[in-house]
């Protein structure tokens, strides 16, 4: 269906009945008025005191004008377990048409009331609703949508109009929001290995070296496993290596990683090994002994890690 056809179907709703006339469950009554004014902290005596109301020229107590909508609300039970009485068939049809165009979300934007007379205990109010207009498509902060304006007409049991309400909602296509990728799990950084992660932030792959016997060791530790010395410095790796072993992780999945996840033990030419991710290669193409080269993954502002990809063969002179 063309956009013109869809637009015509929408605009055909102008003037149509949305919700058939429906009577409120209870007539206007003083107990409900009392609950309302207490909740609203409205101390105007004309709502509960007959004498005070008569002193203003009224025949007796009146309901707050702003309660008019409350007299026709279905209540909690009818909202949770609605009975299909046919009164909302137009509403359901319009909602389905809007959903067909992708306008699946809704937010109320404004409401304008016009009150014709005050309601008094015993009035039994009914309400009907018609569509006044459906706007052209507009771009909003919530997403692209259409403003649907309807008019609710409130009547007493004699059919007299007691109030009208112009009610406007925005039916919109929710703007797609990209969720930020989850952070990688934080490494356990301590005084023995902090130097290694700091060097990684500078894109330097360093290896701890014993100052006494010059043995290399990784992961970092407080003392040399060969001679027991606590003195150490570092050497910088060339970043070349080979795959010593590897696994392909499928589960359990963590949102910070892409799967299948290649995790390898890389043997460095300096004589140590480290665990790192493999990138730029499919799992079925990984081989033990495969030459790899160092790359750096700046995972987030606080974490940089070495990763390895298949080495590019060197050209012969």
mmCIF file of C-alpha atoms in Angstrom:
data_model
loop_
_atom_site.group_PDB
_atom_site.id
_atom_site.type_symbol
_atom_site.label_atom_id
_atom_site.label_comp_id
_atom_site.label_asym_id
_atom_site.label_seq_id
_atom_site.Cartn_x
_atom_site.Cartn_y
_atom_site.Cartn_z
ATOM 1 C CA UNK A 1 0.000 0.000 0.000
ATOM 2 C CA UNK A 2 1.286 3.423 -0.948
ATOM 3 C CA UNK A 3 1.945 6.223 1.504
ATOM 4 C CA UNK A 4 -0.916 8.207 -0.071
ATOM 5 C CA UNK A 5 -3.357 5.350 0.514
ATOM 6 C CA UNK A 6 -2.250 4.991 4.125
ATOM 7 C CA UNK A 7 -2.559 8.730 4.702
ATOM 8 C CA UNK A 8 -6.075 8.700 3.246
ATOM 9 C CA UNK A 9 -7.104 5.861 5.560
ATOM 10 C CA UNK A 10 -5.810 7.799 8.549
ATOM 11 C CA UNK A 11 -7.473 11.076 7.614
ATOM 12 C CA UNK A 12 -10.771 9.293 7.031
ATOM 13 C CA UNK A 13 -10.982 8.939 10.805
ATOM 14 C CA UNK A 14 -11.586 12.660 11.319
ATOM 15 C CA UNK A 15 -15.111 13.020 12.734
ATOM 16 C CA UNK A 16 -15.546 9.287 13.387
ATOM 17 C CA UNK A 17 -16.643 7.829 16.681
ATOM 18 C CA UNK A 18 -13.737 6.364 18.612
ATOM 19 C CA UNK A 19 -15.505 5.200 21.776
ATOM 20 C CA UNK A 20 -19.296 4.800 21.894
ATOM 21 C CA UNK A 21 -21.185 6.473 24.714
ATOM 22 C CA UNK A 22 -20.493 4.646 27.944
ATOM 23 C CA UNK A 23 -22.030 5.314 31.333
ATOM 24 C CA UNK A 24 -19.908 5.584 34.454
ATOM 25 C CA UNK A 25 -20.151 2.821 37.024
ATOM 26 C CA UNK A 26 -21.422 5.083 39.818
ATOM 27 C CA UNK A 27 -23.343 8.334 40.030
ATOM 28 C CA UNK A 28 -21.723 11.414 41.528
ATOM 29 C CA UNK A 29 -21.495 10.812 45.275
ATOM 30 C CA UNK A 30 -20.107 12.499 48.362
ATOM 31 C CA UNK A 31 -17.760 9.684 49.523
ATOM 32 C CA UNK A 32 -15.838 9.809 46.221
ATOM 33 C CA UNK A 33 -15.761 13.602 46.396
ATOM 34 C CA UNK A 34 -14.302 13.347 49.907
ATOM 35 C CA UNK A 35 -11.557 10.990 48.786
ATOM 36 C CA UNK A 36 -10.721 13.297 45.875
ATOM 37 C CA UNK A 37 -10.476 16.556 47.836
ATOM 38 C CA UNK A 38 -8.426 14.899 50.573
ATOM 39 C CA UNK A 39 -5.991 13.523 47.989
ATOM 40 C CA UNK A 40 -5.811 16.900 46.232
ATOM 41 C CA UNK A 41 -5.714 18.818 49.517
ATOM 42 C CA UNK A 42 -8.537 21.017 48.224
ATOM 43 C CA UNK A 43 -10.205 22.631 51.243
ATOM 44 C CA UNK A 44 -12.975 24.468 49.357
ATOM 45 C CA UNK A 45 -16.042 23.880 51.609
ATOM 46 C CA UNK A 46 -18.568 23.850 48.717
ATOM 47 C CA UNK A 47 -17.524 20.258 47.953
ATOM 48 C CA UNK A 48 -18.534 18.769 51.301
ATOM 49 C CA UNK A 49 -20.540 21.360 53.276
ATOM 50 C CA UNK A 50 -24.153 21.953 52.171
ATOM 51 C CA UNK A 51 -24.490 25.196 54.111
ATOM 52 C CA UNK A 52 -21.250 26.615 52.719
ATOM 53 C CA UNK A 53 -22.342 25.665 49.207
ATOM 54 C CA UNK A 54 -25.781 27.258 49.638
ATOM 55 C CA UNK A 55 -24.142 30.440 50.919
ATOM 56 C CA UNK A 56 -22.576 30.798 47.463
ATOM 57 C CA UNK A 57 -25.933 30.458 45.710
ATOM 58 C CA UNK A 58 -25.594 26.736 44.923
ATOM 59 C CA UNK A 59 -28.395 24.305 45.821
ATOM 60 C CA UNK A 60 -25.949 22.149 47.806
ATOM 61 C CA UNK A 61 -22.539 20.523 47.560
ATOM 62 C CA UNK A 62 -21.002 20.155 44.114
ATOM 63 C CA UNK A 63 -18.255 17.952 42.716
ATOM 64 C CA UNK A 64 -14.899 19.507 41.778
ATOM 65 C CA UNK A 65 -14.950 20.233 38.056
ATOM 66 C CA UNK A 66 -11.659 18.396 37.586
ATOM 67 C CA UNK A 67 -13.355 15.169 38.737
ATOM 68 C CA UNK A 68 -15.512 14.883 35.627
ATOM 69 C CA UNK A 69 -13.235 12.299 34.028
ATOM 70 C CA UNK A 70 -13.130 10.242 37.228
ATOM 71 C CA UNK A 71 -16.883 9.591 37.129
ATOM 72 C CA UNK A 72 -16.531 7.632 33.881
ATOM 73 C CA UNK A 73 -13.353 5.690 34.614
ATOM 74 C CA UNK A 74 -13.882 1.955 34.619
ATOM 75 C CA UNK A 75 -11.901 1.214 37.761
ATOM 76 C CA UNK A 76 -9.065 -1.172 38.463
ATOM 77 C CA UNK A 77 -10.884 -4.508 38.018
ATOM 78 C CA UNK A 78 -12.441 -3.526 34.680
ATOM 79 C CA UNK A 79 -9.078 -2.239 33.452
ATOM 80 C CA UNK A 80 -7.195 -5.422 34.356
ATOM 81 C CA UNK A 81 -9.971 -7.737 33.095
ATOM 82 C CA UNK A 82 -11.859 -5.680 30.495
ATOM 83 C CA UNK A 83 -15.216 -6.870 29.220
ATOM 84 C CA UNK A 84 -15.722 -6.406 25.478
ATOM 85 C CA UNK A 85 -18.983 -4.464 25.304
ATOM 86 C CA UNK A 86 -18.254 -3.127 21.820
ATOM 87 C CA UNK A 87 -17.856 0.478 22.972
ATOM 88 C CA UNK A 88 -14.110 0.555 22.204
ATOM 89 C CA UNK A 89 -14.197 -1.134 18.794
ATOM 90 C CA UNK A 90 -13.338 2.128 17.020
ATOM 91 C CA UNK A 91 -10.461 2.787 19.371
ATOM 92 C CA UNK A 92 -9.021 -0.683 18.772
ATOM 93 C CA UNK A 93 -9.382 -0.244 15.006
ATOM 94 C CA UNK A 94 -7.535 3.093 14.991
ATOM 95 C CA UNK A 95 -4.760 1.774 17.230
ATOM 96 C CA UNK A 96 -4.284 -1.149 14.837
ATOM 97 C CA UNK A 97 -4.104 1.235 11.869
ATOM 98 C CA UNK A 98 -1.514 3.391 13.615
ATOM 99 C CA UNK A 99 0.502 0.291 14.533
ATOM 100 C CA UNK A 100 0.399 -0.714 10.863
ATOM 101 C CA UNK A 101 2.325 2.489 10.132
ATOM 102 C CA UNK A 102 4.832 1.758 12.907
ATOM 103 C CA UNK A 103 3.315 4.168 15.464
ATOM 104 C CA UNK A 104 3.320 1.688 18.315
ATOM 105 C CA UNK A 105 4.182 3.918 21.272
ATOM 106 C CA UNK A 106 1.999 6.554 22.897
ATOM 107 C CA UNK A 107 2.383 9.476 25.249
ATOM 108 C CA UNK A 108 -0.242 11.995 26.335
ATOM 109 C CA UNK A 109 0.672 15.576 25.439
ATOM 110 C CA UNK A 110 -2.150 17.870 26.588
ATOM 111 C CA UNK A 111 -5.767 18.064 27.711
ATOM 112 C CA UNK A 112 -8.224 20.993 27.467
ATOM 113 C CA UNK A 113 -11.520 20.996 29.382
ATOM 114 C CA UNK A 114 -14.603 23.119 28.902
ATOM 115 C CA UNK A 115 -17.146 22.843 31.734
ATOM 116 C CA UNK A 116 -20.808 23.589 31.022
ATOM 117 C CA UNK A 117 -22.204 23.125 34.515
ATOM 118 C CA UNK A 118 -21.202 21.784 37.902
ATOM 119 C CA UNK A 119 -22.032 18.215 38.786
ATOM 120 C CA UNK A 120 -24.068 17.433 41.908
ATOM 121 C CA UNK A 121 -24.620 14.200 43.840
ATOM 122 C CA UNK A 122 -26.988 11.966 41.899
ATOM 123 C CA UNK A 123 -25.783 12.989 38.441
ATOM 124 C CA UNK A 124 -24.878 9.917 36.407
ATOM 125 C CA UNK A 125 -22.281 10.838 33.809
ATOM 126 C CA UNK A 126 -21.575 9.141 30.487
ATOM 127 C CA UNK A 127 -18.800 9.818 27.973
ATOM 128 C CA UNK A 128 -18.279 9.320 24.250
ATOM 129 C CA UNK A 129 -15.196 10.112 22.163
ATOM 130 C CA UNK A 130 -14.700 11.138 18.549
ATOM 131 C CA UNK A 131 -11.590 11.820 16.485
ATOM 132 C CA UNK A 132 -11.066 15.489 15.703
ATOM 133 C CA UNK A 133 -7.837 15.254 13.703
ATOM 134 C CA UNK A 134 -4.702 13.229 12.984
ATOM 135 C CA UNK A 135 -1.668 15.340 12.172
ATOM 136 C CA UNK A 136 0.803 14.754 9.341
ATOM 137 C CA UNK A 137 3.906 12.847 10.366
ATOM 138 C CA UNK A 138 6.196 14.938 12.570
ATOM 139 C CA UNK A 139 9.650 14.426 14.040
ATOM 140 C CA UNK A 140 9.821 14.683 17.827
ATOM 141 C CA UNK A 141 12.391 13.990 20.503
ATOM 142 C CA UNK A 142 10.690 10.665 21.198
ATOM 143 C CA UNK A 143 10.578 9.621 17.571
ATOM 144 C CA UNK A 144 8.642 10.230 14.367
ATOM 145 C CA UNK A 145 4.937 10.300 15.051
ATOM 146 C CA UNK A 146 1.468 11.778 14.647
ATOM 147 C CA UNK A 147 -0.591 13.834 17.063
ATOM 148 C CA UNK A 148 -4.058 12.336 17.458
ATOM 149 C CA UNK A 149 -6.629 14.805 18.807
ATOM 150 C CA UNK A 150 -9.927 13.484 20.097
ATOM 151 C CA UNK A 151 -12.911 15.119 21.774
ATOM 152 C CA UNK A 152 -14.584 13.481 24.760
ATOM 153 C CA UNK A 153 -18.142 14.609 25.453
ATOM 154 C CA UNK A 154 -19.545 14.176 28.970
ATOM 155 C CA UNK A 155 -23.320 14.078 29.429
ATOM 156 C CA UNK A 156 -25.702 13.676 32.337
ATOM 157 C CA UNK A 157 -28.471 11.064 32.439
ATOM 158 C CA UNK A 158 -30.774 13.451 30.549
ATOM 159 C CA UNK A 159 -28.325 13.764 27.676
ATOM 160 C CA UNK A 160 -27.277 17.313 28.549
ATOM 161 C CA UNK A 161 -23.605 18.108 27.867
ATOM 162 C CA UNK A 162 -21.862 18.886 31.152
ATOM 163 C CA UNK A 163 -18.258 19.070 29.871
ATOM 164 C CA UNK A 164 -16.045 18.485 26.839
ATOM 165 C CA UNK A 165 -12.401 17.479 26.798
ATOM 166 C CA UNK A 166 -10.008 17.904 23.898
ATOM 167 C CA UNK A 167 -7.439 15.156 24.416
ATOM 168 C CA UNK A 168 -4.226 14.947 22.439
ATOM 169 C CA UNK A 169 -1.753 12.067 22.331
ATOM 170 C CA UNK A 170 1.399 11.457 20.341
ATOM 171 C CA UNK A 171 1.501 8.086 18.635
ATOM 172 C CA UNK A 172 5.105 7.579 17.601
ATOM 173 C CA UNK A 173 7.696 5.205 16.239
ATOM 174 C CA UNK A 174 10.169 4.673 19.079
ATOM 175 C CA UNK A 175 13.559 6.064 18.169
ATOM 176 C CA UNK A 176 16.102 3.286 17.967
ATOM 177 C CA UNK A 177 18.647 3.639 20.705
ATOM 178 C CA UNK A 178 21.849 1.703 20.458
ATOM 179 C CA UNK A 179 22.724 0.190 23.740
ATOM 180 C CA UNK A 180 26.326 0.875 24.720
ATOM 181 C CA UNK A 181 28.389 -2.257 24.563
ATOM 182 C CA UNK A 182 29.055 -3.787 27.934
ATOM 183 C CA UNK A 183 32.482 -3.228 29.434
ATOM 184 C CA UNK A 184 34.909 -6.094 29.484
ATOM 185 C CA UNK A 185 35.382 -7.661 32.898
ATOM 186 C CA UNK A 186 37.941 -5.715 34.899
ATOM 187 C CA UNK A 187 41.316 -7.385 35.516
ATOM 188 C CA UNK A 188 42.483 -7.821 39.090
ATOM 189 C CA UNK A 189 45.150 -5.097 39.161
ATOM 190 C CA UNK A 190 47.536 -4.980 42.130
ATOM 191 C CA UNK A 191 50.998 -3.666 43.007
ATOM 192 C CA UNK A 192 52.636 -6.662 41.311
ATOM 193 C CA UNK A 193 51.018 -6.281 37.870
ATOM 194 C CA UNK A 194 49.948 -2.619 37.592
ATOM 195 C CA UNK A 195 53.084 -1.809 35.559
ATOM 196 C CA UNK A 196 52.019 -4.293 32.865
ATOM 197 C CA UNK A 197 48.578 -2.703 32.362
ATOM 198 C CA UNK A 198 50.074 0.798 32.383
ATOM 199 C CA UNK A 199 52.488 -0.230 29.622
ATOM 200 C CA UNK A 200 49.579 -1.727 27.682
ATOM 201 C CA UNK A 201 47.814 1.653 27.733
ATOM 202 C CA UNK A 202 50.924 2.973 25.950
ATOM 203 C CA UNK A 203 50.701 0.073 23.454
ATOM 204 C CA UNK A 204 53.852 -1.548 24.804
ATOM 205 C CA UNK A 205 53.953 -5.278 25.509
ATOM 206 C CA UNK A 206 56.454 -5.700 28.315
ATOM 207 C CA UNK A 207 57.818 -8.800 30.050
ATOM 208 C CA UNK A 208 59.006 -8.823 33.636
ATOM 209 C CA UNK A 209 62.717 -9.698 34.008
ATOM 210 C CA UNK A 210 64.657 -10.682 37.105
ATOM 211 C CA UNK A 211 67.470 -8.194 37.732
ATOM 212 C CA UNK A 212 69.625 -10.880 39.347
ATOM 213 C CA UNK A 213 69.495 -13.840 36.946
ATOM 214 C CA UNK A 214 67.742 -12.125 34.005
ATOM 215 C CA UNK A 215 65.054 -14.803 33.794
ATOM 216 C CA UNK A 216 61.835 -13.621 32.130
ATOM 217 C CA UNK A 217 58.472 -14.368 33.689
ATOM 218 C CA UNK A 218 54.783 -13.883 32.868
ATOM 219 C CA UNK A 219 52.338 -13.348 34.413
ATOM 220 C CA UNK A 220 54.070 -10.824 36.658
ATOM 221 C CA UNK A 221 54.905 -11.804 40.208
ATOM 222 C CA UNK A 222 56.656 -10.368 43.275
ATOM 223 C CA UNK A 223 59.787 -12.531 43.070
ATOM 224 C CA UNK A 224 61.777 -14.574 40.611
ATOM 225 C CA UNK A 225 60.706 -18.271 40.538
ATOM 226 C CA UNK A 226 64.254 -19.223 39.487
ATOM 227 C CA UNK A 227 66.508 -17.454 41.997
ATOM 228 C CA UNK A 228 64.023 -15.890 44.434
ATOM 229 C CA UNK A 229 65.159 -12.304 43.893
ATOM 230 C CA UNK A 230 62.661 -9.487 44.483
ATOM 231 C CA UNK A 231 64.499 -7.137 42.134
ATOM 232 C CA UNK A 232 63.180 -6.810 38.601
ATOM 233 C CA UNK A 233 62.884 -4.651 35.499
ATOM 234 C CA UNK A 234 61.204 -5.181 32.126
ATOM 235 C CA UNK A 235 62.018 -5.837 28.489
ATOM 236 C CA UNK A 236 59.737 -4.961 25.597
ATOM 237 C CA UNK A 237 58.467 -7.769 23.369
ATOM 238 C CA UNK A 238 58.706 -7.583 19.588
ATOM 239 C CA UNK A 239 55.022 -8.464 19.388
ATOM 240 C CA UNK A 240 55.611 -11.460 17.145
ATOM 241 C CA UNK A 241 54.630 -14.952 18.264
ATOM 242 C CA UNK A 242 53.008 -18.273 17.467
ATOM 243 C CA UNK A 243 49.838 -20.022 18.602
ATOM 244 C CA UNK A 244 50.839 -22.500 21.309
ATOM 245 C CA UNK A 245 47.263 -23.628 22.002
ATOM 246 C CA UNK A 246 43.745 -22.231 21.704
ATOM 247 C CA UNK A 247 40.065 -22.739 22.529
ATOM 248 C CA UNK A 248 36.869 -21.515 20.863
ATOM 249 C CA UNK A 249 34.480 -20.243 23.546
ATOM 250 C CA UNK A 250 30.740 -20.382 22.878
ATOM 251 C CA UNK A 251 29.264 -20.377 26.392
ATOM 252 C CA UNK A 252 28.653 -18.858 28.826
ATOM 253 C CA UNK A 253 28.165 -15.653 26.818
ATOM 254 C CA UNK A 254 29.156 -12.228 28.092
ATOM 255 C CA UNK A 255 27.747 -9.114 26.348
ATOM 256 C CA UNK A 256 31.195 -7.505 26.059
ATOM 257 C CA UNK A 257 32.444 -10.176 23.644
ATOM 258 C CA UNK A 258 31.624 -11.265 20.107
ATOM 259 C CA UNK A 259 31.102 -14.987 19.594
ATOM 260 C CA UNK A 260 32.514 -17.451 18.748
ATOM 261 C CA UNK A 261 35.386 -16.162 20.893
ATOM 262 C CA UNK A 262 38.930 -17.254 20.119
ATOM 263 C CA UNK A 263 41.230 -17.446 23.141
ATOM 264 C CA UNK A 264 44.827 -18.501 22.582
ATOM 265 C CA UNK A 265 48.045 -19.036 24.468
ATOM 266 C CA UNK A 266 50.657 -17.126 22.461
ATOM 267 C CA UNK A 267 54.298 -18.160 22.621
ATOM 268 C CA UNK A 268 56.574 -15.125 22.364
ATOM 269 C CA UNK A 269 60.099 -15.397 20.892
ATOM 270 C CA UNK A 270 61.481 -13.940 24.114
ATOM 271 C CA UNK A 271 60.566 -17.208 25.827
ATOM 272 C CA UNK A 272 57.328 -16.469 27.691
ATOM 273 C CA UNK A 273 53.678 -17.105 26.907
ATOM 274 C CA UNK A 274 50.545 -15.084 27.510
ATOM 275 C CA UNK A 275 46.816 -15.583 27.034
ATOM 276 C CA UNK A 276 45.087 -13.264 24.562
ATOM 277 C CA UNK A 277 42.246 -13.128 22.078
ATOM 278 C CA UNK A 278 42.795 -13.949 18.408
ATOM 279 C CA UNK A 279 41.245 -11.621 15.851
ATOM 280 C CA UNK A 280 40.997 -11.494 12.076
ATOM 281 C CA UNK A 281 40.718 -15.245 11.695
ATOM 282 C CA UNK A 282 37.887 -17.795 11.636
ATOM 283 C CA UNK A 283 38.019 -20.592 14.227
ATOM 284 C CA UNK A 284 38.391 -23.263 11.540
ATOM 285 C CA UNK A 285 41.472 -21.510 10.147
ATOM 286 C CA UNK A 286 43.483 -21.432 13.370
ATOM 287 C CA UNK A 287 46.409 -23.815 13.576
ATOM 288 C CA UNK A 288 48.887 -24.681 16.295
ATOM 289 C CA UNK A 289 52.191 -22.990 15.486
ATOM 290 C CA UNK A 290 50.517 -20.365 13.306
ATOM 291 C CA UNK A 291 52.553 -17.112 13.261
ATOM 292 C CA UNK A 292 50.702 -14.151 14.734
ATOM 293 C CA UNK A 293 51.364 -10.449 15.239
ATOM 294 C CA UNK A 294 50.439 -8.128 18.063
ATOM 295 C CA UNK A 295 47.614 -5.603 17.827
ATOM 296 C CA UNK A 296 46.128 -3.430 20.552
ATOM 297 C CA UNK A 297 42.511 -3.404 21.648
ATOM 298 C CA UNK A 298 41.512 -0.172 23.344
ATOM 299 C CA UNK A 299 38.484 -1.781 24.948
ATOM 300 C CA UNK A 300 37.462 1.388 26.816
ATOM 301 C CA UNK A 301 39.189 4.480 28.236
ATOM 302 C CA UNK A 302 40.442 2.464 31.228
ATOM 303 C CA UNK A 303 41.459 -0.809 29.616
ATOM 304 C CA UNK A 304 43.850 -1.666 26.782
ATOM 305 C CA UNK A 305 44.726 -5.268 26.020
ATOM 306 C CA UNK A 306 46.977 -7.096 23.543
ATOM 307 C CA UNK A 307 45.289 -9.214 20.871
ATOM 308 C CA UNK A 308 46.897 -11.163 18.044
ATOM 309 C CA UNK A 309 46.023 -11.712 14.398
ATOM 310 C CA UNK A 310 47.597 -13.957 11.739
ATOM 311 C CA UNK A 311 50.957 -12.546 10.699
ATOM 312 C CA UNK A 312 51.316 -11.203 7.186
ATOM 313 C CA UNK A 313 54.030 -13.215 5.378
ATOM 314 C CA UNK A 314 57.187 -11.153 4.880
ATOM 315 C CA UNK A 315 58.114 -10.442 1.295
ATOM 316 C CA UNK A 316 61.420 -11.890 0.173
ATOM 317 C CA UNK A 317 63.973 -9.471 -1.221
#
